[in-house]
Amino acid sequence: MKNTSKKSAWIGLLCVAALLAAVVVLENVLDPNKNIMVFTALKKGAVYALVAVSMNLLNGFTGLFSLGQAGFMLLGAYTYAILTIPVSQRDAVYYIYNGSAVNFSLPELFGGGAVGLVLGVLAALILGGCVAAVVAWLIGLPVLRLKSDYLAIATLGFGEIIRAVFQWDKLGPVTNGANALKNFPTFSSFNIQNANGETVLRLSTFAAFLLAGICIAVIVLLINSTYGRAFKAIRDDEVAAEAMGINLSRHKRLAFVISSFFAGVGGGMFAMFANQAQAKTFTTAMTYEILLIVVIGGIGSVSGSCIAAFLYVAASEWWLRFLDAETFIGGVKVPLLRNGFRMVVFSVVIMIVVLFFRTGIMGDKELPDLLKKRRKEGAAK
């Protein structure tokens, strides 16, 4: 049994390594200017996959219905941006407030250069996750006493409150008020350039996949640990879980904090993808997008959340974009094709998927489970 699990782990690692290698090759073979939507979908899909898995940890594996994901992403995004904007750029970014109240940059504190960039970005992302986790612990004390829809409403209210607070003008020297934070390191900062400033190796998409992959791997290890089994027991039957000696309040708070930590990291990565951090971006609609990805992929399936994230982003941002452009065939205008029609078709596609896949694409199964099932069915034939 142990040999089988070790073999599966090695196969999984090899598959991940092959995927990362394929991403590097793809990014350096295709022209990024001509295929901008491809790499946009890949990077945003990686970020959304991480945030969806973090939400699934709470909603799918612990049975807590939370809608505060956008709020925790906002905390992570702002923490990352504030801590990584170069000191020389702060006056330009905070021009309304005569400079920033935070007068240091983590990449510069780590010595600058490639090493300082990597260490500074990693430290800022982790600190962004920690800020989100601390806030989650504080609001979890009263909020986690609620259940079901009441918990969802409370966490949804938190997201709206935190978005309004970060746009408060009194906090302008730190958050830049309602203005966007810019000029911090993004995924493109990891591209390798020569002495003439020419890009010789593109690693922006690779960086997004690597960061998201490491975080998702940590979540998978947690789910397969004793804590993960306790989370599942709480989801299945709280009374039985408590009878077995599981501390309900402690484990619920732990799941809430861990989920928020990775949502905060995902928020920092979203800022790196969007090249800016602005409170008005992290709306309730973003939380609904993440929830929709979890439902489409399958509640209780990490693989499902990852697959659904890329499918959702690709369909909404890339594959259906042609529907927003007016098209003429032989001088005759094609009806319905106009700005906004893409989302109409996308909504219909989502309805069809939900109707035919009631439990999501993967249900509560993981990709390795389905592959094993296929192998057994093939061997039986």
Short mmCIF file of C-alpha atoms in Angstrom, two decimals:
data_model
loop_
_atom_site.label_atom_id
_atom_site.label_comp_id
_atom_site.label_asym_id
_atom_site.label_seq_id
_atom_site.Cartn_x
_atom_site.Cartn_y
_atom_site.Cartn_z
CA MET A 1 0.00 0.00 0.00
CA LYS A 2 2.85 2.37 0.88
CA ASN A 3 4.67 1.54 -2.34
CA THR A 4 1.51 2.31 -4.32
CA SER A 5 1.07 5.69 -2.63
CA LYS A 6 4.76 6.53 -3.19
CA LYS A 7 4.45 5.55 -6.83
CA SER A 8 1.37 7.76 -7.23
CA ALA A 9 3.21 10.66 -5.57
CA TRP A 10 6.15 10.31 -7.94
CA ILE A 11 3.85 10.12 -10.95
CA GLY A 12 2.06 13.25 -9.73
CA LEU A 13 5.38 15.12 -9.31
CA LEU A 14 6.53 14.08 -12.78
CA CYS A 15 3.23 15.26 -14.28
CA VAL A 16 3.56 18.63 -12.54
CA ALA A 17 7.19 18.97 -13.68
CA ALA A 18 6.14 18.14 -17.26
CA LEU A 19 3.35 20.72 -17.08
CA LEU A 20 5.72 23.45 -15.86
CA ALA A 21 8.23 22.57 -18.57
CA ALA A 22 5.47 22.71 -21.19
CA VAL A 23 4.41 26.14 -19.92
CA VAL A 24 7.99 27.47 -20.26
CA VAL A 25 8.31 26.06 -23.79
CA LEU A 26 4.90 27.40 -24.84
CA GLU A 27 5.64 30.86 -23.46
CA ASN A 28 8.94 31.09 -25.30
CA VAL A 29 7.77 29.58 -28.60
CA LEU A 30 4.56 31.56 -29.09
CA ASP A 31 4.68 35.30 -29.73
CA PRO A 32 3.24 36.92 -26.56
CA ASN A 33 1.94 39.91 -28.52
CA LYS A 34 -0.01 37.77 -31.01
CA ASN A 35 -1.19 35.27 -28.38
CA ILE A 36 -1.83 37.64 -25.49
CA MET A 37 -5.22 36.06 -24.66
CA VAL A 38 -3.63 32.61 -24.32
CA PHE A 39 -1.23 33.75 -21.63
CA THR A 40 -3.83 35.98 -19.99
CA ALA A 41 -6.13 32.97 -19.61
CA LEU A 42 -3.29 30.78 -18.30
CA LYS A 43 -2.11 33.28 -15.68
CA LYS A 44 -5.56 34.28 -14.50
CA GLY A 45 -6.61 30.61 -14.53
CA ALA A 46 -3.69 29.74 -12.24
CA VAL A 47 -4.65 32.49 -9.79
CA TYR A 48 -8.33 31.55 -9.82
CA ALA A 49 -7.45 27.87 -9.39
CA LEU A 50 -5.63 28.65 -6.14
CA VAL A 51 -8.44 30.83 -4.79
CA ALA A 52 -11.09 28.27 -5.83
CA VAL A 53 -9.20 25.45 -4.07
CA SER A 54 -8.90 27.62 -0.95
CA MET A 55 -12.67 28.22 -1.03
CA ASN A 56 -13.29 24.51 -1.64
CA LEU A 57 -11.25 23.71 1.47
CA LEU A 58 -13.82 25.66 3.47
CA ASN A 59 -17.07 25.09 1.56
CA GLY A 60 -16.43 21.62 0.16
CA PHE A 61 -14.24 19.85 2.70
CA THR A 62 -15.39 21.51 5.96
CA GLY A 63 -18.99 22.34 5.06
CA LEU A 64 -18.81 26.04 5.98
CA PHE A 65 -20.59 28.31 3.51
CA SER A 66 -18.43 31.44 3.34
CA LEU A 67 -18.64 34.29 0.81
CA GLY A 68 -15.78 36.45 2.06
CA GLN A 69 -13.13 35.31 -0.42
CA ALA A 70 -12.90 38.63 -2.29
CA GLY A 71 -12.34 40.47 1.00
CA PHE A 72 -9.40 38.25 1.94
CA MET A 73 -8.01 38.56 -1.58
CA LEU A 74 -8.17 42.34 -1.19
CA LEU A 75 -6.15 42.15 2.03
CA GLY A 76 -3.50 40.00 0.36
CA ALA A 77 -3.35 42.19 -2.75
CA TYR A 78 -2.91 45.43 -0.82
CA THR A 79 -0.37 43.95 1.58
CA TYR A 80 1.67 42.64 -1.33
CA ALA A 81 1.50 45.92 -3.25
CA ILE A 82 2.29 48.18 -0.28
CA LEU A 83 5.34 46.12 0.68
CA THR A 84 6.85 45.78 -2.80
CA ILE A 85 6.48 49.20 -4.47
CA PRO A 86 10.04 50.55 -4.96
CA VAL A 87 10.87 53.50 -2.71
CA SER A 88 11.71 55.63 -5.75
CA GLN A 89 8.21 55.06 -7.16
CA ARG A 90 6.20 55.77 -4.02
CA ASP A 91 5.91 59.53 -4.54
CA ALA A 92 4.55 58.94 -8.05
CA VAL A 93 2.05 56.34 -6.86
CA TYR A 94 0.93 58.29 -3.75
CA TYR A 95 1.05 61.69 -5.48
CA ILE A 96 -2.28 62.77 -3.95
CA TYR A 97 -1.02 62.13 -0.39
CA ASN A 98 2.52 63.57 -0.80
CA GLY A 99 4.17 60.20 -0.52
CA SER A 100 3.62 56.92 1.30
CA ALA A 101 3.57 56.23 5.02
CA VAL A 102 5.47 53.00 4.29
CA ASN A 103 8.98 53.97 3.22
CA PHE A 104 10.59 50.63 2.42
CA SER A 105 10.31 47.88 -0.18
CA LEU A 106 10.91 44.21 0.62
CA PRO A 107 12.75 43.38 -2.64
CA GLU A 108 15.12 46.27 -1.92
CA LEU A 109 15.56 45.20 1.71
CA PHE A 110 16.67 41.78 0.43
CA GLY A 111 19.39 43.41 -1.64
CA GLY A 112 17.62 44.00 -4.94
CA GLY A 113 18.51 42.15 -8.12
CA ALA A 114 17.13 38.74 -9.02
CA VAL A 115 17.59 37.31 -5.51
CA GLY A 116 16.01 40.32 -3.84
CA LEU A 117 13.09 40.17 -6.28
CA VAL A 118 12.36 36.50 -5.59
CA LEU A 119 12.77 36.73 -1.82
CA GLY A 120 10.89 40.02 -1.58
CA VAL A 121 7.94 38.78 -3.65
CA LEU A 122 7.71 35.51 -1.71
CA ALA A 123 7.90 37.34 1.65
CA ALA A 124 5.24 39.86 0.56
CA LEU A 125 2.89 37.10 -0.65
CA ILE A 126 3.30 35.17 2.60
CA LEU A 127 2.75 38.32 4.67
CA GLY A 128 -0.34 39.07 2.58
CA GLY A 129 -1.64 35.62 3.44
CA CYS A 130 -0.78 36.16 7.11
CA VAL A 131 -2.67 39.47 7.24
CA ALA A 132 -5.72 37.77 5.73
CA ALA A 133 -5.36 34.87 8.19
CA VAL A 134 -5.15 37.18 11.23
CA VAL A 135 -8.23 39.12 10.14
CA ALA A 136 -10.02 35.81 9.50
CA TRP A 137 -9.17 34.64 13.01
CA LEU A 138 -10.56 37.87 14.49
CA ILE A 139 -13.83 37.87 12.57
CA GLY A 140 -14.10 34.10 12.94
CA LEU A 141 -14.53 34.40 16.71
CA PRO A 142 -18.11 35.73 16.43
CA VAL A 143 -18.96 34.77 12.84
CA LEU A 144 -18.23 31.03 13.01
CA ARG A 145 -20.97 30.63 15.61
CA LEU A 146 -23.37 31.08 12.69
CA LYS A 147 -24.31 28.36 10.23
CA SER A 148 -25.36 27.97 6.63
CA ASP A 149 -26.86 31.08 4.99
CA TYR A 150 -26.25 33.25 8.07
CA LEU A 151 -22.50 32.57 7.89
CA ALA A 152 -22.55 33.38 4.16
CA ILE A 153 -24.31 36.70 4.78
CA ALA A 154 -21.92 37.65 7.58
CA THR A 155 -18.79 36.91 5.52
CA LEU A 156 -20.30 38.66 2.51
CA GLY A 157 -20.83 41.73 4.68
CA PHE A 158 -17.20 41.55 5.80
CA GLY A 159 -16.05 41.67 2.18
CA GLU A 160 -18.10 44.79 1.50
CA ILE A 161 -16.93 46.50 4.70
CA ILE A 162 -13.23 45.83 4.09
CA ARG A 163 -13.54 47.14 0.52
CA ALA A 164 -15.08 50.40 1.79
CA VAL A 165 -12.48 50.75 4.57
CA PHE A 166 -9.55 50.45 2.16
CA GLN A 167 -10.97 53.27 0.03
CA TRP A 168 -11.29 55.55 3.09
CA ASP A 169 -9.37 58.74 2.47
CA LYS A 170 -7.91 58.78 5.99
CA LEU A 171 -5.96 55.63 5.12
CA GLY A 172 -4.72 57.20 1.88
CA PRO A 173 -1.03 57.42 2.90
CA VAL A 174 -1.07 53.62 3.25
CA THR A 175 -3.73 52.33 0.83
CA ASN A 176 -3.73 55.26 -1.64
CA GLY A 177 -7.46 55.72 -0.98
CA ALA A 178 -9.69 54.93 -3.95
CA ASN A 179 -6.70 55.12 -6.33
CA ALA A 180 -4.85 52.10 -7.66
CA LEU A 181 -1.50 50.91 -6.36
CA LYS A 182 0.95 50.32 -9.21
CA ASN A 183 4.64 49.93 -10.13
CA PHE A 184 5.23 46.84 -7.96
CA PRO A 185 6.76 43.57 -9.25
CA THR A 186 4.42 41.55 -11.46
CA PHE A 187 4.67 38.15 -13.15
CA SER A 188 6.46 39.85 -16.05
CA SER A 189 9.22 40.91 -13.62
CA PHE A 190 10.42 37.30 -13.63
CA ASN A 191 11.28 37.40 -17.34
CA ILE A 192 15.05 37.18 -17.83
CA GLN A 193 16.63 40.01 -19.81
CA ASN A 194 20.09 40.56 -21.26
CA ALA A 195 22.30 43.62 -20.82
CA ASN A 196 20.42 45.47 -23.56
CA GLY A 197 17.07 45.01 -21.83
CA GLU A 198 15.86 42.42 -24.33
CA THR A 199 13.87 39.49 -22.95
CA VAL A 200 15.77 36.24 -23.56
CA LEU A 201 13.62 33.90 -21.45
CA ARG A 202 9.97 34.47 -20.55
CA LEU A 203 8.97 33.07 -17.16
CA SER A 204 5.88 35.12 -16.28
CA THR A 205 3.35 32.31 -16.87
CA PHE A 206 5.75 29.79 -15.31
CA ALA A 207 5.94 31.95 -12.15
CA ALA A 208 2.13 32.03 -11.88
CA PHE A 209 1.87 28.25 -12.31
CA LEU A 210 4.72 27.54 -9.90
CA LEU A 211 3.34 29.72 -7.10
CA ALA A 212 -0.21 28.41 -7.52
CA GLY A 213 1.03 24.82 -7.79
CA ILE A 214 3.04 24.99 -4.56
CA CYS A 215 0.10 26.47 -2.63
CA ILE A 216 -2.37 23.91 -4.01
CA ALA A 217 0.07 21.09 -3.16
CA VAL A 218 0.19 22.33 0.46
CA ILE A 219 -3.62 22.39 0.60
CA VAL A 220 -3.77 18.83 -0.80
CA LEU A 221 -1.30 17.65 1.87
CA LEU A 222 -3.47 19.30 4.52
CA ILE A 223 -6.63 17.64 3.18
CA ASN A 224 -4.94 14.23 3.31
CA SER A 225 -3.69 14.79 6.87
CA THR A 226 -5.48 14.12 10.15
CA TYR A 227 -6.72 17.72 10.12
CA GLY A 228 -8.23 17.16 6.69
CA ARG A 229 -10.04 14.05 7.92
CA ALA A 230 -11.37 16.07 10.86
CA PHE A 231 -12.65 18.74 8.43
CA LYS A 232 -14.46 16.09 6.40
CA ALA A 233 -15.96 14.58 9.54
CA ILE A 234 -17.36 18.00 10.52
CA ARG A 235 -18.79 18.40 7.03
CA ASP A 236 -20.49 14.99 7.10
CA ASP A 237 -21.94 15.11 10.63
CA GLU A 238 -21.04 17.64 13.30
CA VAL A 239 -22.66 15.63 16.11
CA ALA A 240 -20.77 12.46 15.22
CA ALA A 241 -17.53 14.43 14.78
CA GLU A 242 -17.87 15.98 18.23
CA ALA A 243 -18.68 12.56 19.70
CA MET A 244 -15.38 11.29 18.26
CA GLY A 245 -13.51 14.01 20.17
CA ILE A 246 -13.10 16.62 17.44
CA ASN A 247 -13.13 20.18 18.77
CA LEU A 248 -15.68 21.76 16.41
CA SER A 249 -14.95 25.42 17.08
CA ARG A 250 -11.17 24.93 16.91
CA HIS A 251 -11.22 23.00 13.64
CA LYS A 252 -13.76 25.32 12.01
CA ARG A 253 -11.62 28.31 12.94
CA LEU A 254 -8.51 26.52 11.66
CA ALA A 255 -10.15 25.75 8.31
CA PHE A 256 -11.39 29.35 8.05
CA VAL A 257 -7.94 30.79 8.80
CA ILE A 258 -6.09 28.46 6.41
CA SER A 259 -8.58 29.11 3.62
CA SER A 260 -8.22 32.86 4.17
CA PHE A 261 -4.43 32.62 4.19
CA PHE A 262 -4.35 31.08 0.73
CA ALA A 263 -7.03 33.49 -0.48
CA GLY A 264 -4.72 36.30 0.65
CA VAL A 265 -1.82 34.76 -1.28
CA GLY A 266 -4.15 34.44 -4.26
CA GLY A 267 -5.05 38.13 -3.89
CA GLY A 268 -1.37 39.07 -4.05
CA MET A 269 -0.98 36.94 -7.16
CA PHE A 270 -4.06 38.59 -8.69
CA ALA A 271 -2.42 41.98 -8.16
CA MET A 272 0.67 40.64 -9.95
CA PHE A 273 -1.55 39.47 -12.82
CA ALA A 274 -3.55 42.72 -13.07
CA ASN A 275 -0.46 44.97 -12.64
CA GLN A 276 -2.36 46.97 -10.03
CA ALA A 277 -4.25 46.68 -6.76
CA GLN A 278 -7.50 48.60 -6.37
CA ALA A 279 -10.28 47.95 -3.86
CA LYS A 280 -13.13 48.36 -6.35
CA THR A 281 -11.86 45.29 -8.25
CA PHE A 282 -12.55 42.92 -5.35
CA THR A 283 -16.33 43.04 -5.48
CA THR A 284 -18.98 40.53 -4.50
CA ALA A 285 -19.09 39.48 -8.16
CA MET A 286 -15.54 38.16 -7.82
CA THR A 287 -16.58 35.95 -4.89
CA TYR A 288 -19.49 34.64 -6.96
CA GLU A 289 -17.09 33.83 -9.80
CA ILE A 290 -14.92 31.78 -7.46
CA LEU A 291 -17.97 30.04 -5.99
CA LEU A 292 -19.23 29.25 -9.49
CA ILE A 293 -15.87 27.68 -10.35
CA VAL A 294 -16.07 25.51 -7.21
CA VAL A 295 -19.60 24.37 -8.07
CA ILE A 296 -18.79 23.66 -11.73
CA GLY A 297 -15.65 21.73 -10.81
CA GLY A 298 -17.30 19.79 -8.01
CA ILE A 299 -17.67 20.64 -4.34
CA GLY A 300 -15.05 18.60 -2.53
CA SER A 301 -12.74 18.08 -5.51
CA VAL A 302 -9.39 19.87 -5.81
CA SER A 303 -8.87 18.60 -9.36
CA GLY A 304 -12.35 19.82 -10.30
CA SER A 305 -11.64 23.33 -8.99
CA CYS A 306 -8.39 23.54 -10.98
CA ILE A 307 -9.93 22.27 -14.22
CA ALA A 308 -13.03 24.47 -13.85
CA ALA A 309 -10.89 27.56 -13.14
CA PHE A 310 -9.05 27.28 -16.46
CA LEU A 311 -12.22 26.40 -18.39
CA TYR A 312 -14.11 29.30 -16.82
CA VAL A 313 -11.39 31.87 -17.51
CA ALA A 314 -10.72 30.58 -21.04
CA ALA A 315 -14.43 30.64 -21.96
CA SER A 316 -15.18 34.03 -20.41
CA GLU A 317 -11.97 35.84 -21.39
CA TRP A 318 -10.86 34.15 -24.63
CA TRP A 319 -12.99 31.61 -26.51
CA LEU A 320 -16.23 33.62 -26.62
CA ARG A 321 -14.74 37.07 -27.06
CA PHE A 322 -15.57 37.10 -30.78
CA LEU A 323 -19.25 37.37 -29.82
CA ASP A 324 -18.68 40.93 -28.59
CA ALA A 325 -17.59 42.17 -32.02
CA GLU A 326 -19.99 43.23 -34.73
CA THR A 327 -19.51 40.95 -37.77
CA PHE A 328 -20.51 41.39 -41.39
CA ILE A 329 -20.80 38.52 -43.89
CA GLY A 330 -21.20 39.62 -47.50
CA GLY A 331 -22.16 43.09 -46.37
CA VAL A 332 -24.92 41.73 -44.11
CA LYS A 333 -24.58 42.28 -40.38
CA VAL A 334 -24.76 39.12 -38.28
CA PRO A 335 -27.61 39.59 -35.78
CA LEU A 336 -27.07 39.69 -31.99
CA LEU A 337 -23.26 39.95 -32.18
CA ARG A 338 -22.46 43.08 -30.18
CA ASN A 339 -20.76 44.22 -26.98
CA GLY A 340 -22.06 42.17 -24.02
CA PHE A 341 -23.49 39.27 -26.03
CA ARG A 342 -20.52 37.13 -24.96
CA MET A 343 -21.75 37.05 -21.35
CA VAL A 344 -25.27 36.09 -22.48
CA VAL A 345 -23.92 33.03 -24.31
CA PHE A 346 -21.53 32.28 -21.45
CA SER A 347 -24.42 32.28 -18.96
CA VAL A 348 -26.37 29.84 -21.16
CA VAL A 349 -23.30 27.56 -21.35
CA ILE A 350 -23.01 27.59 -17.55
CA MET A 351 -26.70 26.68 -17.19
CA ILE A 352 -26.25 23.74 -19.58
CA VAL A 353 -23.17 22.51 -17.68
CA VAL A 354 -24.99 22.70 -14.34
CA LEU A 355 -28.03 20.85 -15.77
CA PHE A 356 -25.98 17.96 -17.16
CA PHE A 357 -23.36 17.83 -14.39
CA ARG A 358 -25.43 18.16 -11.22
CA THR A 359 -22.45 17.45 -8.94
CA GLY A 360 -19.94 19.32 -11.10
CA ILE A 361 -17.44 18.07 -13.63
CA MET A 362 -15.56 15.90 -11.13
CA GLY A 363 -18.17 15.51 -8.38
CA ASP A 364 -16.24 14.75 -5.21
CA LYS A 365 -13.63 12.65 -7.06
CA GLU A 366 -10.07 13.55 -7.94
CA LEU A 367 -8.34 13.08 -11.28
CA PRO A 368 -6.12 10.17 -10.07
CA ASP A 369 -9.26 8.32 -8.87
CA LEU A 370 -10.85 8.55 -12.31
CA LEU A 371 -7.63 7.40 -14.01
CA LYS A 372 -7.44 4.38 -11.70
CA LYS A 373 -11.08 3.58 -12.45
CA ARG A 374 -10.41 3.75 -16.19
CA ARG A 375 -7.40 1.44 -15.82
CA LYS A 376 -9.46 -1.09 -13.86
CA GLU A 377 -12.25 -0.99 -16.42
CA GLY A 378 -9.68 -1.49 -19.21
CA ALA A 379 -8.09 -4.43 -17.38
CA ALA A 380 -11.53 -6.03 -16.83
CA LYS A 381 -12.26 -5.91 -20.56
#
